[in-house]
Every structure is written in structure tokens, then in C-alpha cells.
Short mmCIF file of C-alpha atoms and ligand atoms in Angstrom, two decimals:
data_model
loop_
_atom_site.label_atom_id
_atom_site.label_comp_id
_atom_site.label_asym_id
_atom_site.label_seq_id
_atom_site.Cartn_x
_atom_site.Cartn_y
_atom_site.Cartn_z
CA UNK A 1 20.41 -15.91 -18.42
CA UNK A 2 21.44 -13.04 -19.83
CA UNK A 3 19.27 -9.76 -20.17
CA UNK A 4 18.76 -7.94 -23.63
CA UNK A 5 16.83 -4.74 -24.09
CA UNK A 6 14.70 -4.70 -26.98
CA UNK A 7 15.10 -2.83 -29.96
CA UNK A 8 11.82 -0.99 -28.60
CA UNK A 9 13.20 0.25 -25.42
CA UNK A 10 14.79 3.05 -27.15
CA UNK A 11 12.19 4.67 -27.39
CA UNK A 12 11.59 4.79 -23.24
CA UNK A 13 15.06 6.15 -22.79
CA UNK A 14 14.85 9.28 -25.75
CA UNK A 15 11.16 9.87 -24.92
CA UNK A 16 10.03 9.41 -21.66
CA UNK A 17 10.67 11.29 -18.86
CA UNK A 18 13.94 11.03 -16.59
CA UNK A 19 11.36 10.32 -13.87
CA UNK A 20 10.83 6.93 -14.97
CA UNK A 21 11.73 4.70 -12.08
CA UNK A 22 10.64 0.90 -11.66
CA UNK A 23 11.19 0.06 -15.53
CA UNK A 24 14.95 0.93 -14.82
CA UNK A 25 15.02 -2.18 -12.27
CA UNK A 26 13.53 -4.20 -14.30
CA UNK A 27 14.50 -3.37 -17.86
CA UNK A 28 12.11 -5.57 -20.04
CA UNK A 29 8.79 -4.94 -21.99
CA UNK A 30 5.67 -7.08 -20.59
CA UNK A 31 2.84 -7.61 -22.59
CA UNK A 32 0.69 -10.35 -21.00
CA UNK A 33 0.24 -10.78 -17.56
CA UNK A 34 -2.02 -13.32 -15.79
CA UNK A 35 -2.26 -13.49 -11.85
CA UNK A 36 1.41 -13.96 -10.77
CA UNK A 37 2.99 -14.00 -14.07
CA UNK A 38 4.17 -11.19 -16.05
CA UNK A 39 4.75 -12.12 -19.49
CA UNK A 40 7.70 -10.32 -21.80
CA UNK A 41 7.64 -9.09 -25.09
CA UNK A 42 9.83 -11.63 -26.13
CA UNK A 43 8.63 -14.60 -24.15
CA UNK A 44 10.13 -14.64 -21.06
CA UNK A 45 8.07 -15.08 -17.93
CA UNK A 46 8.45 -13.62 -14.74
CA UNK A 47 6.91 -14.34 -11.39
CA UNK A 48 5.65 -10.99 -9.82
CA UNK A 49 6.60 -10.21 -6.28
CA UNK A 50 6.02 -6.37 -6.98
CA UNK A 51 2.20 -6.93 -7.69
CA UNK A 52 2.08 -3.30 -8.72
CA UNK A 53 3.29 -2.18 -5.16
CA UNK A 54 -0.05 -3.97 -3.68
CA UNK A 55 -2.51 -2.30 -6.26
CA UNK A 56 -2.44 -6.02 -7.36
CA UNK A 57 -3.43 -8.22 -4.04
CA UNK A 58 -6.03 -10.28 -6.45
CA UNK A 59 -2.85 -10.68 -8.90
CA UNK A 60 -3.52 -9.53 -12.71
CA UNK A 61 -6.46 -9.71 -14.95
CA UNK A 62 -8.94 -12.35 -12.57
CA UNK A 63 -10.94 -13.51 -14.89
CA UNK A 64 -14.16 -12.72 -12.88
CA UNK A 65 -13.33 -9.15 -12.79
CA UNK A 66 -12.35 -9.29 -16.73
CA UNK A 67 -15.30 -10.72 -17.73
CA UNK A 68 -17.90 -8.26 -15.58
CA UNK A 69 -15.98 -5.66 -16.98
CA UNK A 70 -16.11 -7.30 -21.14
CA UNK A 71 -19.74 -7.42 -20.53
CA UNK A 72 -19.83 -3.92 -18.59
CA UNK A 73 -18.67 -2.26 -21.73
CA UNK A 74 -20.34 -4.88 -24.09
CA UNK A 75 -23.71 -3.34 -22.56
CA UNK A 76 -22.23 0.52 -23.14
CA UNK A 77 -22.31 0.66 -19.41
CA UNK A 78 -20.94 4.12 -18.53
CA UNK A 79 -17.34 4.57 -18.30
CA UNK A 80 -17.13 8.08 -17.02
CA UNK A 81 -20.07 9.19 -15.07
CA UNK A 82 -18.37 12.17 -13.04
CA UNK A 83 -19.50 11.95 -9.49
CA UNK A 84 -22.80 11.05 -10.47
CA UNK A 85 -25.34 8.07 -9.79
CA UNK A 86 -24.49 4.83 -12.29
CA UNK A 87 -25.90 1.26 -11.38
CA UNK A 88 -22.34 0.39 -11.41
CA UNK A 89 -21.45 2.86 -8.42
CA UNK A 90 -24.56 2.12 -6.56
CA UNK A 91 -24.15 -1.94 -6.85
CA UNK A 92 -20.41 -1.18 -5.78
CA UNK A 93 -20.98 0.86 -2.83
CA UNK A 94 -24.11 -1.68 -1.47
CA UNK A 95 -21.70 -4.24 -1.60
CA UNK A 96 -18.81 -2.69 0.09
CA UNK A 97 -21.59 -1.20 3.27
CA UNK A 98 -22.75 -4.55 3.69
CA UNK A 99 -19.93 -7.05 3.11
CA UNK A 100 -17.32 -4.56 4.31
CA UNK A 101 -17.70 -2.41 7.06
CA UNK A 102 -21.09 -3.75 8.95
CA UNK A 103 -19.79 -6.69 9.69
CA UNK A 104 -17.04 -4.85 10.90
CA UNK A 105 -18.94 -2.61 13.03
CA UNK A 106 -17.95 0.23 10.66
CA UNK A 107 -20.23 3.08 10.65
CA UNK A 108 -17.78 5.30 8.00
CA UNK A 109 -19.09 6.76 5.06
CA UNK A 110 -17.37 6.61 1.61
CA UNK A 111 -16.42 9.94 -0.88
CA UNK A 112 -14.73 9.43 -4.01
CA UNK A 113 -11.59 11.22 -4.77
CA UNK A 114 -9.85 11.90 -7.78
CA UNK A 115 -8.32 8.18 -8.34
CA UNK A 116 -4.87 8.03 -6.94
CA UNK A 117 -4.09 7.24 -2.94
CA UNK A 118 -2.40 10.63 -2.68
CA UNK A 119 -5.59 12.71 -3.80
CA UNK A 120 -7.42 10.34 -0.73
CA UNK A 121 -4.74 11.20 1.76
CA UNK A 122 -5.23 15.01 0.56
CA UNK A 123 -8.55 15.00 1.29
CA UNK A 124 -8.13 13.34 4.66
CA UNK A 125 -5.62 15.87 5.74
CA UNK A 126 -8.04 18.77 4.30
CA UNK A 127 -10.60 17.65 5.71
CA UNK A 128 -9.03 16.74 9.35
CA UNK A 129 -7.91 21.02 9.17
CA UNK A 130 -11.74 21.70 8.34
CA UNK A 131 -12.98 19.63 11.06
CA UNK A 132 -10.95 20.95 13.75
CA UNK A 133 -10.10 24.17 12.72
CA UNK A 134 -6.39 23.38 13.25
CA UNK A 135 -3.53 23.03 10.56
CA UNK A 136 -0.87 21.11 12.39
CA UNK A 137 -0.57 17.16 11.16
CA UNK A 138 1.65 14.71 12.80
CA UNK A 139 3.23 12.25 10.47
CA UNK A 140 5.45 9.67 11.28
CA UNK A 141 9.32 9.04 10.67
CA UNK A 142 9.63 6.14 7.32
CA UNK A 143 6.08 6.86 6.29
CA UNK A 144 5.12 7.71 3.13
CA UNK A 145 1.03 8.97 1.84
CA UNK A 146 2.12 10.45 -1.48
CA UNK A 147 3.41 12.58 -4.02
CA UNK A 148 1.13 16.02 -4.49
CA UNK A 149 2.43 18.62 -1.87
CA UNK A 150 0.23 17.95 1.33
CA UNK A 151 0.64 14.37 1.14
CA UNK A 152 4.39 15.00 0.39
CA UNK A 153 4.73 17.02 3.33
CA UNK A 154 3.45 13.93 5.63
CA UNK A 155 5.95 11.82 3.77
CA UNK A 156 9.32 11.14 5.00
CA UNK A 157 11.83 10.57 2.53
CA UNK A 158 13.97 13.05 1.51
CA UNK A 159 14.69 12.00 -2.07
CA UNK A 160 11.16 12.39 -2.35
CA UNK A 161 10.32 15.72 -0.58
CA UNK A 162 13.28 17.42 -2.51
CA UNK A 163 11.28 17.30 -5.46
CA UNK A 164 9.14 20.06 -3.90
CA UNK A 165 10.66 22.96 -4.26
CA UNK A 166 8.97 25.09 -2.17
CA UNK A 167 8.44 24.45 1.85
CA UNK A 168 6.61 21.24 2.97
CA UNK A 169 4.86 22.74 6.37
CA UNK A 170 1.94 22.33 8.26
CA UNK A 171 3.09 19.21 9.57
CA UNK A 172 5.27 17.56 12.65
CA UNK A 173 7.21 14.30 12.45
CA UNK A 174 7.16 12.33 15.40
CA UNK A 175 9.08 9.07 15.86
CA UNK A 176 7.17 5.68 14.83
CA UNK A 177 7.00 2.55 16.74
CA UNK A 178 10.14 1.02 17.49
CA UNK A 179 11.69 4.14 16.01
CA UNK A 180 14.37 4.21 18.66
CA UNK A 181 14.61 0.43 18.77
CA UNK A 182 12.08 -1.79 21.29
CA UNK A 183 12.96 -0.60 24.46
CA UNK A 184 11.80 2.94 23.95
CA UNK A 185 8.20 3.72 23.85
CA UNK A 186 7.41 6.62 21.48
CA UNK A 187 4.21 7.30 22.56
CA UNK A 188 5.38 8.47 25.99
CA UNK A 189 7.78 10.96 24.20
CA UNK A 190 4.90 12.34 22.72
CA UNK A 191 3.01 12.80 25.69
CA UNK A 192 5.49 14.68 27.20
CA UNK A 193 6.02 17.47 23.81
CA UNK A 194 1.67 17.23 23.63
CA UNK A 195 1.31 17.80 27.33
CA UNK A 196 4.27 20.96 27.68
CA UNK A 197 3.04 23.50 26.50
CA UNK A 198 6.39 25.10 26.50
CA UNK A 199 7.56 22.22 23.74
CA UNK A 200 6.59 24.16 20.53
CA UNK A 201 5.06 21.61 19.13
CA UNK A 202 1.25 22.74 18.36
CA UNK A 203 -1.86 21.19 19.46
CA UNK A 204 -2.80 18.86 15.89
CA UNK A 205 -5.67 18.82 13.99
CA UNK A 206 -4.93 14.79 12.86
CA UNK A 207 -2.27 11.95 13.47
CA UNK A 208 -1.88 9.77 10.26
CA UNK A 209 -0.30 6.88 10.14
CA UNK A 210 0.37 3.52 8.18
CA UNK A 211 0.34 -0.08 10.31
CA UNK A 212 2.73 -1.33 8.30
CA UNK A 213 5.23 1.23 6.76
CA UNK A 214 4.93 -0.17 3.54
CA UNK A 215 7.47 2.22 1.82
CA UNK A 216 9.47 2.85 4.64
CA UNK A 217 10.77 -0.18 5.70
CA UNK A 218 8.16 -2.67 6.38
CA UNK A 219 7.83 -1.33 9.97
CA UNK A 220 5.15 -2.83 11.57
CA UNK A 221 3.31 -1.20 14.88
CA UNK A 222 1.53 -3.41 17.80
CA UNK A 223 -1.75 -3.12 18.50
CA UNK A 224 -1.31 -1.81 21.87
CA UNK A 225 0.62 1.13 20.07
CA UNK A 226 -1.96 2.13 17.75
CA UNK A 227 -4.19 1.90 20.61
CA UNK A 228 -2.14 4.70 21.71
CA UNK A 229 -2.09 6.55 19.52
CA UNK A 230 -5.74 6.40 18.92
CA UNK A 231 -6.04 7.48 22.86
CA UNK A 232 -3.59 10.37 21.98
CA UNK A 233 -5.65 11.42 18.97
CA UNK A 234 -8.89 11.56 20.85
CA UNK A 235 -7.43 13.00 23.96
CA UNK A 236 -6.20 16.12 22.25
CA UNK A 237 -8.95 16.07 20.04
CA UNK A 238 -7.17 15.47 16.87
CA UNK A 239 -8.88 13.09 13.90
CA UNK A 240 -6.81 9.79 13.38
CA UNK A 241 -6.03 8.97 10.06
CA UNK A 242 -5.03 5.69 9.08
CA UNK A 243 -3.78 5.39 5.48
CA UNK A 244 -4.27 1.74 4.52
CA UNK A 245 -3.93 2.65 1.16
CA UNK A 246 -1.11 -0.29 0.98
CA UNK A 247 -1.72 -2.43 4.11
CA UNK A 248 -5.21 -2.26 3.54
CA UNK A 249 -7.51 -4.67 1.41
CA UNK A 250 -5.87 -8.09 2.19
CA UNK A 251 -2.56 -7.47 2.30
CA UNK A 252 -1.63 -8.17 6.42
CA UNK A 253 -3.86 -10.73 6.44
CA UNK A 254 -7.16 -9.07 6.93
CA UNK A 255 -9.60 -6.68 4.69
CA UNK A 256 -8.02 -3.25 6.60
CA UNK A 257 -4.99 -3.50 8.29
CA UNK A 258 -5.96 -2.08 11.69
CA UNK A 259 -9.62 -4.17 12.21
CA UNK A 260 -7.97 -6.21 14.97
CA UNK A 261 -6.12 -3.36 16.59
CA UNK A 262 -9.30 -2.13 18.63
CA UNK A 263 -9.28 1.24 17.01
CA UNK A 264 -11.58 3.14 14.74
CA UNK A 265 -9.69 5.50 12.73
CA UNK A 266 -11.80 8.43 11.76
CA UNK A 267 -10.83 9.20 8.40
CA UNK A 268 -9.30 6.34 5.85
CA UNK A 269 -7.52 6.86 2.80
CA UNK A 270 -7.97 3.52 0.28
CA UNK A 271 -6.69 3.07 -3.10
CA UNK A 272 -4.39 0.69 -4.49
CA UNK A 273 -6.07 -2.79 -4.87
CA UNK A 274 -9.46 -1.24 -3.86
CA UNK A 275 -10.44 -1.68 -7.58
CA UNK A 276 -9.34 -5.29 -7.32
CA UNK A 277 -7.81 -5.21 -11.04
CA UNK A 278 -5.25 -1.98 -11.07
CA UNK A 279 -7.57 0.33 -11.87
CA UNK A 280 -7.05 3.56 -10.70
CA UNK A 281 -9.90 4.32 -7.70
CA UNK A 282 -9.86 6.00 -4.55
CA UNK A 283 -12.06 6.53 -1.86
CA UNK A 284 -12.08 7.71 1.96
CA UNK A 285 -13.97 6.42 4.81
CA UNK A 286 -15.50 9.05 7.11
CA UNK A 287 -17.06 9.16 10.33
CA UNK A 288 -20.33 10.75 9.93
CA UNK A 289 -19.90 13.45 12.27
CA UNK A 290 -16.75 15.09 10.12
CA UNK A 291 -18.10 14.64 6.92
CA UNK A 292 -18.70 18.33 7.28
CA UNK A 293 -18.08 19.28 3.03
CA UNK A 294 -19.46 21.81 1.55
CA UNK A 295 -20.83 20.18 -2.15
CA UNK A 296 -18.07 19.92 -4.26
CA UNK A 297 -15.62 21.56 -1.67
CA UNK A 298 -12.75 18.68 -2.44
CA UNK A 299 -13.41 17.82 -5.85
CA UNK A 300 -11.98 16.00 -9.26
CA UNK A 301 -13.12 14.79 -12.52
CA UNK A 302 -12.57 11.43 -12.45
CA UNK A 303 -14.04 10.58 -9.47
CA UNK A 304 -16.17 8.14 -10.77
CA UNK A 305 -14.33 5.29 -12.54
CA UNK A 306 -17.17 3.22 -13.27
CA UNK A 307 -15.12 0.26 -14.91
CA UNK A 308 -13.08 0.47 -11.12
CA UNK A 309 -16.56 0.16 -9.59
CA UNK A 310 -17.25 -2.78 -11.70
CA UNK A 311 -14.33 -4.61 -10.60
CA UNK A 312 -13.84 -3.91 -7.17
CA UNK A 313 -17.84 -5.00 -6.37
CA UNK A 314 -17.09 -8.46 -8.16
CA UNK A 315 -13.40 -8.24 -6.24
CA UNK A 316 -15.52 -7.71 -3.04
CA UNK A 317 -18.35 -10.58 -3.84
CA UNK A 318 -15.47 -13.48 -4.76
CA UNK A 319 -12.45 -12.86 -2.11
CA UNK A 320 -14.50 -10.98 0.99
CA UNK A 321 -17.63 -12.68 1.89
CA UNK A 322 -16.71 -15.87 3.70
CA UNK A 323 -13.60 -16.56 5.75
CA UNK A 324 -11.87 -18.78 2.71
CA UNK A 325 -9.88 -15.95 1.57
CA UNK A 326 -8.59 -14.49 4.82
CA UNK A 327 -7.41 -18.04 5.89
CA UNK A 328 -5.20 -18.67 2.49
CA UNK A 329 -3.64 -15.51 3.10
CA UNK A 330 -2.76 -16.75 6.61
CA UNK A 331 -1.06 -20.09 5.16
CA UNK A 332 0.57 -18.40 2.66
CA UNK A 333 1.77 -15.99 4.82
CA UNK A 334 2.95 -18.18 7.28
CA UNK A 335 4.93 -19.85 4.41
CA UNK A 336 6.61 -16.70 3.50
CA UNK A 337 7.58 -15.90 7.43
CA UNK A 338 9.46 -19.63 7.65
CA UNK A 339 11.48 -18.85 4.12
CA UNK A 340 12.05 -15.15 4.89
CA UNK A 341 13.61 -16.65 8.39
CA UNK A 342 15.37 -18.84 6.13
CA UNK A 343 17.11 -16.09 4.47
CA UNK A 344 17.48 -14.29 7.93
CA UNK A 345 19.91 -16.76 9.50
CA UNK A 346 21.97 -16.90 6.22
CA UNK A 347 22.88 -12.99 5.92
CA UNK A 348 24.52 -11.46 9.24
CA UNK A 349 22.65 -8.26 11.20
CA UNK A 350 19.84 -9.70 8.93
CA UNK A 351 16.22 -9.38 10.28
CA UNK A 352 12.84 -10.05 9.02
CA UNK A 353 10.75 -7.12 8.78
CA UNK A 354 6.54 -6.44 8.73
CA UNK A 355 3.31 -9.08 8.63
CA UNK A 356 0.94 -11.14 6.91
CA UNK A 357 1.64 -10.85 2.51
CA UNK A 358 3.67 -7.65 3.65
CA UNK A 359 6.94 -9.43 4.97
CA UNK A 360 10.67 -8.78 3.86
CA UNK A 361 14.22 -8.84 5.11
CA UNK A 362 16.08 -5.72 5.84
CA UNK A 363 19.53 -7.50 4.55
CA UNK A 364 21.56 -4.30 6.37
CA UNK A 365 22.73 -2.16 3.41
CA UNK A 366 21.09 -0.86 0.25
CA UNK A 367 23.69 -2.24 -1.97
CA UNK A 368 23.12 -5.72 -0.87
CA UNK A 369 19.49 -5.25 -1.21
CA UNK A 370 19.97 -3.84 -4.73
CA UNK A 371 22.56 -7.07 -5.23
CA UNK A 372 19.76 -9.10 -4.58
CA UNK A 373 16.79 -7.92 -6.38
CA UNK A 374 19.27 -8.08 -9.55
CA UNK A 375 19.72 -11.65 -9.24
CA UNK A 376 16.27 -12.00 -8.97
CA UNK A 377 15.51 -10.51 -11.95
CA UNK A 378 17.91 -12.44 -13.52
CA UNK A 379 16.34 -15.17 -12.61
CA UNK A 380 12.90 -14.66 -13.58
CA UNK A 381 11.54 -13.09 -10.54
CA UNK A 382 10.45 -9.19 -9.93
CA UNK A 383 10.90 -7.71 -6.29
CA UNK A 384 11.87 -4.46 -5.01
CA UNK A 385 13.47 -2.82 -2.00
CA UNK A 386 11.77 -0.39 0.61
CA UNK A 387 13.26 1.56 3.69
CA UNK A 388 15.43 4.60 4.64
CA UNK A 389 18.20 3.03 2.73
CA UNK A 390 16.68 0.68 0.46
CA UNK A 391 18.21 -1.63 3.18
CA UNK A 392 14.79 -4.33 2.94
CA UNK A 393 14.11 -6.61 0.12
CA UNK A 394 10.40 -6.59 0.24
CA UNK A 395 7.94 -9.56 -0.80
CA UNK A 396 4.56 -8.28 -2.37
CA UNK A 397 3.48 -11.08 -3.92
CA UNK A 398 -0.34 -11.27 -5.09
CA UNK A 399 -2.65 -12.87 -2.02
CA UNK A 400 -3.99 -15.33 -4.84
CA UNK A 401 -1.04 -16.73 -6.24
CA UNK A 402 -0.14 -20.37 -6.08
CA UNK A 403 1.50 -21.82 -3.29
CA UNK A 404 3.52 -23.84 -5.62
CA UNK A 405 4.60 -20.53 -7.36
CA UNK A 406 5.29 -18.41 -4.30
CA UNK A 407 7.63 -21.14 -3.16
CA UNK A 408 9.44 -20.90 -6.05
CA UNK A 409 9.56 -17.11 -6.14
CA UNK A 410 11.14 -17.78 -2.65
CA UNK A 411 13.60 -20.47 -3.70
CA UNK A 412 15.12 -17.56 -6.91
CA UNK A 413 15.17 -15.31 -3.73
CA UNK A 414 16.99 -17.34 -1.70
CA UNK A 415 19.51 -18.27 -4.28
CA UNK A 416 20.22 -14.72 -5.49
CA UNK A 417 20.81 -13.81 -1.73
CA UNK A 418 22.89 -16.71 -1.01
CA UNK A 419 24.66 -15.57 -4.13
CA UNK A 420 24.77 -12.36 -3.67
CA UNK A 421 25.79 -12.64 0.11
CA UNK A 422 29.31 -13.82 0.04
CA UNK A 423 30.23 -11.48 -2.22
CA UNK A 424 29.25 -8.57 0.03
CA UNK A 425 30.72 -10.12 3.18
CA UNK A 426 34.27 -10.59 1.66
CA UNK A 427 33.66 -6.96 0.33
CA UNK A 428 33.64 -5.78 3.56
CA UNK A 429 36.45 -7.61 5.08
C1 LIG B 510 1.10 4.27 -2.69
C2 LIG B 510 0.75 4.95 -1.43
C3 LIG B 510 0.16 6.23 -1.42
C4 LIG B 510 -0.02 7.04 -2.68
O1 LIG B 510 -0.83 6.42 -3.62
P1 LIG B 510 -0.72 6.90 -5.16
O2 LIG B 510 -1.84 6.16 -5.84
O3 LIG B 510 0.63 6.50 -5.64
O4 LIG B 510 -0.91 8.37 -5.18
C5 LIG B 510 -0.20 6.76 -0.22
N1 LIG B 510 -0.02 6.09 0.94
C6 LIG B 510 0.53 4.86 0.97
C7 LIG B 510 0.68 4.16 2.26
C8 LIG B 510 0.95 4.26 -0.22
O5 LIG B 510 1.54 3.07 -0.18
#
């Protein structure tokens, strides 16, 4: 198949912005989409294993959500509402106490955030400082929380933090599970820079942390390691914050990444496929004793996207409240381990990489990676590449979409990388 841009794309390369990143990849204009299949502008369809980097997990426009949301604004429900009281809020946040975190022995209470994951994982980190009167934050190496300075600073990747301009501080990197490979337990290097107190390293107001690195590599850390971390935190009285704003709602298999880890994080940032459709909607979960705000202290206009409430209560009432859901996910992502493995023993130094919906290969190099996501979107399928180096080809498929369809997304993947394989091996002969 060959790949034409249309006439119309001129316009995205004279008028938009040289920031513009994913729509280079995959340079095509979709106008339909419909669970795990992106429609073109001219007809083509695609099968989506980029499921708007996991803002997607129920896949595109369920019709459940759509409809709630038709007759939402068919009734003139609000759309904007600030931060105040709307039916559509309240019926939102009674569903996600009681289906959510009771029967998770959750306790946490919820504030609204301007609607992006980065604005959540600002006010975590704000509000961490607040609580314990300390500034220091310990990120990890490979992790990623966002874009606006303080979540940039906890961010990793130096293509990223360049952008800044102006010093990232207040924060410590430390090295993240398996950092050093398996044999080296990072937790016990910690210990010994938290416990000198000639190491320079300054007691921390918060540790946050992703389960699964979702931007950095598909990195994925034990329970008994987050365990340790939690035991760390608490120790030297630091919050821990667990961004799950990627991991979280479905994605490794349960509703937050980290509810089988025996930890209770004290602050966590949510976004992404909280809204259930791609809306944009943020929230953080609190332990009651820190939420210690002043009214209005961490603010934001938009904290109140009533058509987001809308669809993530319906996204919460059809996928969370029996075990149905939770065991698809586990077939289908016990599926996706036994192809990825596939694909493993095929490329040399390969290895497969994170857990649950949230699996990939790191194929070794970025190139090869790239090589590989090409093909794919040659032939019909859309996937992307995480990591230091781009080095992992990373599956994101929706949780809902058909098993028939993800094992065809996973035969155009293993084609392109047995095709794009050889090629790279003679190339570096
Ligand atoms: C995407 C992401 C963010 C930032 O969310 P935005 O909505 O892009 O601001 C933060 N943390 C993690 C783990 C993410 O994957």
C-alpha cells in the first residue's frame, strides 16, 4: 500500500505549529473512529494500538457514553459549570465513591483540576510541599508526569526537559526498579543516601512514581518494591504519590494499577481514560488528613467538564461494577503476552517489556523500533514507541476491542517486524 497525503494536509505543515508530533508518524487525516478503528479521510481503516496513549481504554465513541452524553446536551444539561455543584458532577462522583474506591477500601477524597494529567500531578506535588512543609520531590529515572514546569521537572527525558528553559529544581532522581538491571535492589541505595546525612540528598516532602513507566519504557515495578517504597515514604515522612494517570483505569489489568500491591498511595493523579470517552478530565485522590487547601488555593477554570462527568459515570456503571470486565482484560492480555513472546524470540537482545494491556517489546535500538511502527502503518495498523531511546514498540490497544481484531493488529505487527528485522541485522553485520 502506498501512503498519500491529502491535498488537506498542507495546511498542518504551513499552519500548525512545529510542535506537532504524533500526526508526523502517522501522516493521514481520520474522520470516523469507532472502538478500535480509526477511519481516514479517504477511506482507509486503521486498527488503533495508540488508543490516544491510554486516554482511550473503552476504545472510541462507546455508544453508551455517546448516547448519555446526546441526551445530556439534548436536555441543555450544563456544559461548563466551573467548580460548582451540577447533577452531572454529583451522579459522577456517587458513583466513583461507591463502585470505586469502597470496595477497594479507599478512603481518598477527589478535587478536580484543571483537565489535563499534568495540572493533577501539579497539584499533587504542590500539595505534598504544603503538607510537609518540605520542597524536595524524588522522581524516578524513565518516568514521565508531564509537560508544565513542576511536572516537567519530575520527568526524565531530556528532549523533553530542554524545552524548559529555565532550571527544573526542587526535585531528586533516584534510580527505578530494575534500573541497574535485576540483581541490584534500588531501594537499598536509597536507604543508604536517606539515612547519611552527609549524602546531600535532602529529607523529601513526596516520592512519585508510575507502576508501569508508561512513557519510559514500559518498566514495570514488583509489588514487593512499591511496598518499599511506600515503607520509605512513610518512614521519612514523605507523601507517596502514585501517578496512574496511564496505568491507571484498566489498563494493567485492574481499575488502579497499584490495588494489588498492598500500598495506599496518599495522593493520586488520574486523567487520561478517567472520562471514559477522551474527554479531557482530571482529578486527584487525597487522603483526608492532607487535604489541607485553602478554598481555591490550586485552582482552574475548567475544572468542571460536565460532559467528562457524564461519560466517565456511565464508563464507571458499564465496565467497573462486576468482575466481567477485569477478566476480559486478563484474556486479552494474556493473548498479547504469548504474541509479544512471539516477536521476542524472532529479534535478537529482544525482550518483552511491562503488564496486563500495557505490554511491548524493547526490539534493542530506536531505529528498529521506528522500522517497525512504519510497516505497521503501512499496513493499516497505528502503534508507537516508548523508552530512553525509543528502543520499545509499545501495544496500547483499547481494553474493549475484539479479540479477533487485536489478533490481527498482532499478526501486521509481527509481519512488519519480521520484515523489518532482517534488514537491520544484515545492517549491522
Ligand atoms: C500522559 C501522562 C501525564 C500527563 O498528562 P497530560 O494530560 O498529557 O498532561 C502524566 N503522567 C503520566 C504517567 C502520563 O502518562
Amino acid at each position: 500500500m502506498t501512503i498519500h497525503t491529502p491535498a488537506s494536509t498542507g495546511i498542518y505543515d504551513r499552519f500548525e505549529s512545529e510542535a506537532r508530533s504524533y500526526c508526523r508518524s502517522f501522516p493521514v487525516e481520520f474522520s470516523a473512529a469507532r472502538n478500535a478503528t480509526l477511519t481516514a479521510s479517504d477511506g482507509r481503516e486503521f486498527i488503533d494500538f495508540l488508543a490516544g496513549c491510554s486516554s482511550l481504554n473503552y476504545g472510541h465513541n462507546d455508544p453508551d457514553m455517546k448516547q448519555a452524553l446526546i441526551d445530556h446536551i439534548t436536555a441543555d444539561g450544563l456544559a461548563h459549570g466551573l467548580d460548582m455543584h451540577t447533577s452531572a458532577k454529583r451522579a459522577f462522583m456517587e458513583v466513583f465513591e461507591e463502585r470505586i474506591l469502597r470496595p477497594r477500601g479507599m478512603d481518598h477524597k477527589m478535587m478536580f483540576t484543571g483537565p489535563t494529567g499534568t495540572n493533577a500531578v501539579e497539584a499533587a506535588i504542590k500539595l505534598a510541599r504544603k503538607v510537609t512543609g518540605r520542597h524536595q520531590i524524588v522522581a524516578f529515572t524513565n518516568g514521565f508526569h508531564g509537560m508544565t514546569l513542576g511536572a516537567l521537572a519530575c520527568t526524565g527525558n531530556a528532549g523533553k526537559r530542554g524545552g524548559a528553559s529555565v532550571p527544573l529544581s526542587g526535585v531528586t532522581h533516584m534510580p527505578y526498579a530494575g534500573a541497574f538491571g535485576s540483581d541490584v535492589d534500588t531501594i537499598a541505595q536509597m536507604e543508604m543516601l536517606f539515612d547519611n546525612p552527609s549524602s546531600g540528598i535532602d529529607a523529601p516532602a513526596a516520592f512519585i512514581l508510575e507502576p508501569v513507566q508508561g512513557e519510559g519504557g514500559l518498566n514495570a515495578a514488583s509489588a514487593e518494591w512499591m511496598r518499599g517504597i511506600a515503607e520509605l515514604a512513610k518512614r521519612l515522612g514523605a507523601l507517596l504519590i502514585v501517578d496512574d494517570i496511564q496505568a491507571g483505569i484498566g489498563r494493567t489489568g485492574t481499575f488502579f494499577s497499584f490495588e494489588k500491591m498492598g500500598i495506599v498511595p496518599d495522593l493520586v493523579p488520574l486523567a487520561k481514560s478517567l472520562s471514559g470517552m477522551g474527554l479531557p478530565m482530571a482529578a486527584l485522590l487525597i487522603r483526608p488528613e492532607h487535604d489541607i487547601w485553602s478554598p481555591a488555593e490550586h485552582n482552574g477554570t475548567f475544572r468542571g467538564n460536565n460532559h467528562a462527568f457524564v461519560t466517565a459515570r456511565v464508563a464507571i456503571e458499564k465496565f467497573w461494577c462486576d468482575s466481567r470486565f477485569e477478566e476480559e482484560i486478563a484474556t486479552k492480555s494474556a493473548l498479547l503476552t504469548k504474541r509479544l513472546e512471539r516477536i521476542v524470540a524472532m529479534i535478537p537482545g529482544a525482550r518483552l517489556k511491562g503488564r496486563g494491556m500495557m505490554q511491548g517489546v524493547d526490539v534493542g535500538s530506536g531505529e528498529l523500533a521506528a522500522d517497525i511502527c512504519a510497516e505497521c502503518f503501512r499496513r493499516g495498523l497505528i502503534i508507537e514507541t516508548s523508552g530512553a531511546h525509543d528502543e520499545v514498540v509499545k501495544v496500547l490497544a483499547p481494553l474493549t476491542i475484539p479479540e479477533r481484531q487485536l489478533s490481527e493488529g498482532l499478526d501486521i505487527l509481527e509481519t512488519a517486524a519480521r520484515q523489518a528485522c532482517p534488514a537491520h541485522s544484515m545492517a549491522a553485520e
